[in-house]
């Protein structure tokens, strides 16, 4: 393995793990409501939201670079379309899971959940970009996307 490629992979994994480990603090920096944040923390929902965000971002990057992996789909705007899909899908999935978990506890915090998911409009594309730069090097057709090497 080339040292540069390995370094990108390791840095991407470290950044993603740090996001998962510190998700509680990261999310609360972006949105804090006393009742909502306490419920999220007490029921362990912050970690679940982080894992969903990580799974969708890394899964979409793997899909783009290794499953689609087509010379007809290797332009920067194709990558941007996948990134946009991740940016939209992640908060919607997280909202549905988040709201369902809190409602099962008898809490009606739907408005706060919508406000909270705005943070995923920022973190989802960031994690998708991190995943892209971590794994693109081994793609046979899309390794130059979104930027040439």
Coordinates of C-alpha atoms in Angstrom, one line a residue:
X1 CA 0.0 0.0 0.0
X2 CA 1.3 3.4 -0.9
X3 CA 2.1 5.5 2.2
X4 CA 0.0 8.5 1.0
X5 CA -3.1 6.2 0.3
X6 CA -2.6 4.5 3.7
X7 CA -2.3 7.8 5.5
X8 CA -5.5 9.1 3.9
X9 CA -7.3 5.9 5.0
X10 CA -6.0 6.1 8.6
X11 CA -6.8 9.8 8.9
X12 CA -10.3 9.2 7.6
X13 CA -10.9 6.4 10.0
X14 CA -9.5 8.4 12.9
X15 CA -11.7 11.4 12.1
X16 CA -14.7 9.2 11.8
X17 CA -14.1 7.4 15.0
X18 CA -13.5 10.8 16.8
X19 CA -16.9 12.0 15.4
X20 CA -18.6 8.8 16.7
X21 CA -16.9 9.0 20.1
X22 CA -17.5 12.7 20.6
X23 CA -20.8 12.9 18.9
X24 CA -22.6 14.0 22.1
X25 CA -20.4 17.1 22.4
X26 CA -20.3 17.8 18.7
X27 CA -24.1 17.7 18.3
X28 CA -24.7 19.7 21.4
X29 CA -22.3 22.5 20.2
X30 CA -24.6 22.8 17.2
X31 CA -28.0 22.4 18.9
X32 CA -28.9 22.5 22.5
X33 CA -32.3 22.4 24.2
X34 CA -32.3 21.4 27.8
X35 CA -35.2 18.8 27.7
X36 CA -34.3 17.5 24.3
X37 CA -30.6 17.2 24.9
X38 CA -31.1 15.5 28.3
X39 CA -33.5 13.0 26.6
X40 CA -31.0 12.4 23.8
X41 CA -28.2 11.8 26.2
X42 CA -30.1 9.7 28.7
X43 CA -31.5 7.3 26.1
X44 CA -28.2 7.1 24.2
X45 CA -29.6 8.6 21.0
X46 CA -26.6 10.7 20.2
X47 CA -24.4 7.7 19.5
X48 CA -27.1 6.1 17.3
X49 CA -27.5 9.3 15.3
X50 CA -23.7 9.4 14.8
X51 CA -23.6 5.7 13.7
X52 CA -26.4 6.3 11.2
X53 CA -24.6 9.3 9.8
X54 CA -21.3 7.4 9.6
X55 CA -22.9 4.4 8.0
X56 CA -24.8 6.4 5.3
X57 CA -21.7 8.6 4.5
X58 CA -19.2 5.7 4.3
X59 CA -21.7 3.4 2.6
X60 CA -22.5 5.9 -0.1
X61 CA -18.8 6.6 -0.7
X62 CA -18.1 2.8 -1.0
X63 CA -21.1 2.5 -3.3
X64 CA -19.8 5.3 -5.5
X65 CA -16.2 4.2 -5.6
X66 CA -16.6 0.4 -5.7
X67 CA -20.1 -0.6 -6.8
X68 CA -20.9 2.1 -9.4
X69 CA -17.2 2.6 -10.3
X70 CA -18.0 3.6 -13.9
X71 CA -16.1 5.8 -16.3
X72 CA -19.5 7.1 -17.3
X73 CA -20.1 8.2 -13.7
X74 CA -16.7 9.5 -12.6
X75 CA -17.1 13.3 -13.0
X76 CA -17.1 15.8 -10.1
X77 CA -20.8 16.5 -10.6
X78 CA -21.6 12.8 -10.2
X79 CA -19.8 12.8 -6.9
X80 CA -21.6 16.0 -5.9
X81 CA -24.9 14.3 -6.7
X82 CA -24.1 11.4 -4.4
X83 CA -23.0 13.9 -1.8
X84 CA -26.2 15.8 -2.1
X85 CA -28.2 12.6 -1.7
X86 CA -26.3 11.8 1.4
X87 CA -26.9 15.3 2.7
X88 CA -30.7 14.9 2.2
X89 CA -31.2 11.2 3.1
X90 CA -29.1 11.2 6.4
X91 CA -31.1 13.8 8.3
X92 CA -34.4 12.3 7.1
X93 CA -33.4 8.8 8.3
X94 CA -32.0 10.2 11.5
X95 CA -35.1 12.2 12.2
X96 CA -37.4 9.1 11.7
X97 CA -35.2 7.0 14.0
X98 CA -34.7 9.8 16.6
X99 CA -38.4 10.8 16.7
X100 CA -39.5 7.1 16.9
X101 CA -37.1 6.4 19.8
X102 CA -38.2 9.5 21.8
X103 CA -41.9 8.9 21.1
X104 CA -41.5 5.3 22.4
X105 CA -40.4 6.9 25.7
X106 CA -43.5 9.0 25.8
X107 CA -41.7 12.2 24.8
X108 CA -43.1 14.7 22.2
X109 CA -40.0 16.5 21.0
X110 CA -40.6 16.4 17.2
X111 CA -39.9 20.2 16.7
X112 CA -36.6 19.9 18.5
X113 CA -35.7 16.8 16.5
X114 CA -36.2 18.8 13.3
X115 CA -33.9 21.5 14.6
X116 CA -31.4 18.9 15.7
X117 CA -31.3 17.3 12.3
X118 CA -30.0 20.6 10.8
X119 CA -26.7 19.6 12.3
X120 CA -26.7 16.5 10.0
X121 CA -27.0 18.8 7.0
X122 CA -23.5 19.8 7.9
X123 CA -22.0 16.6 9.2
X124 CA -23.3 14.2 6.6
X125 CA -21.4 15.8 3.6
X126 CA -18.3 16.4 5.8
X127 CA -18.2 12.7 6.6
X128 CA -19.0 11.7 3.0
X129 CA -16.0 13.8 1.9
X130 CA -13.8 12.3 4.6
X131 CA -14.8 8.8 3.4
X132 CA -14.3 9.7 -0.2
X133 CA -10.7 10.8 0.3
X134 CA -10.1 7.8 2.5
X135 CA -11.2 5.2 0.0
X136 CA -11.1 6.6 -3.5
X137 CA -7.5 5.6 -4.1
X138 CA -8.3 1.9 -4.7
X139 CA -11.2 2.6 -7.1
X140 CA -10.3 1.6 -10.7
X141 CA -12.4 4.2 -12.5
X142 CA -13.4 6.9 -10.0
X143 CA -10.2 7.5 -8.1
X144 CA -9.8 10.9 -9.7
X145 CA -13.2 12.1 -8.4
X146 CA -14.0 14.7 -7.1
X147 CA -10.5 16.1 -7.6
X148 CA -7.6 14.7 -9.7
X149 CA -4.8 13.1 -7.8

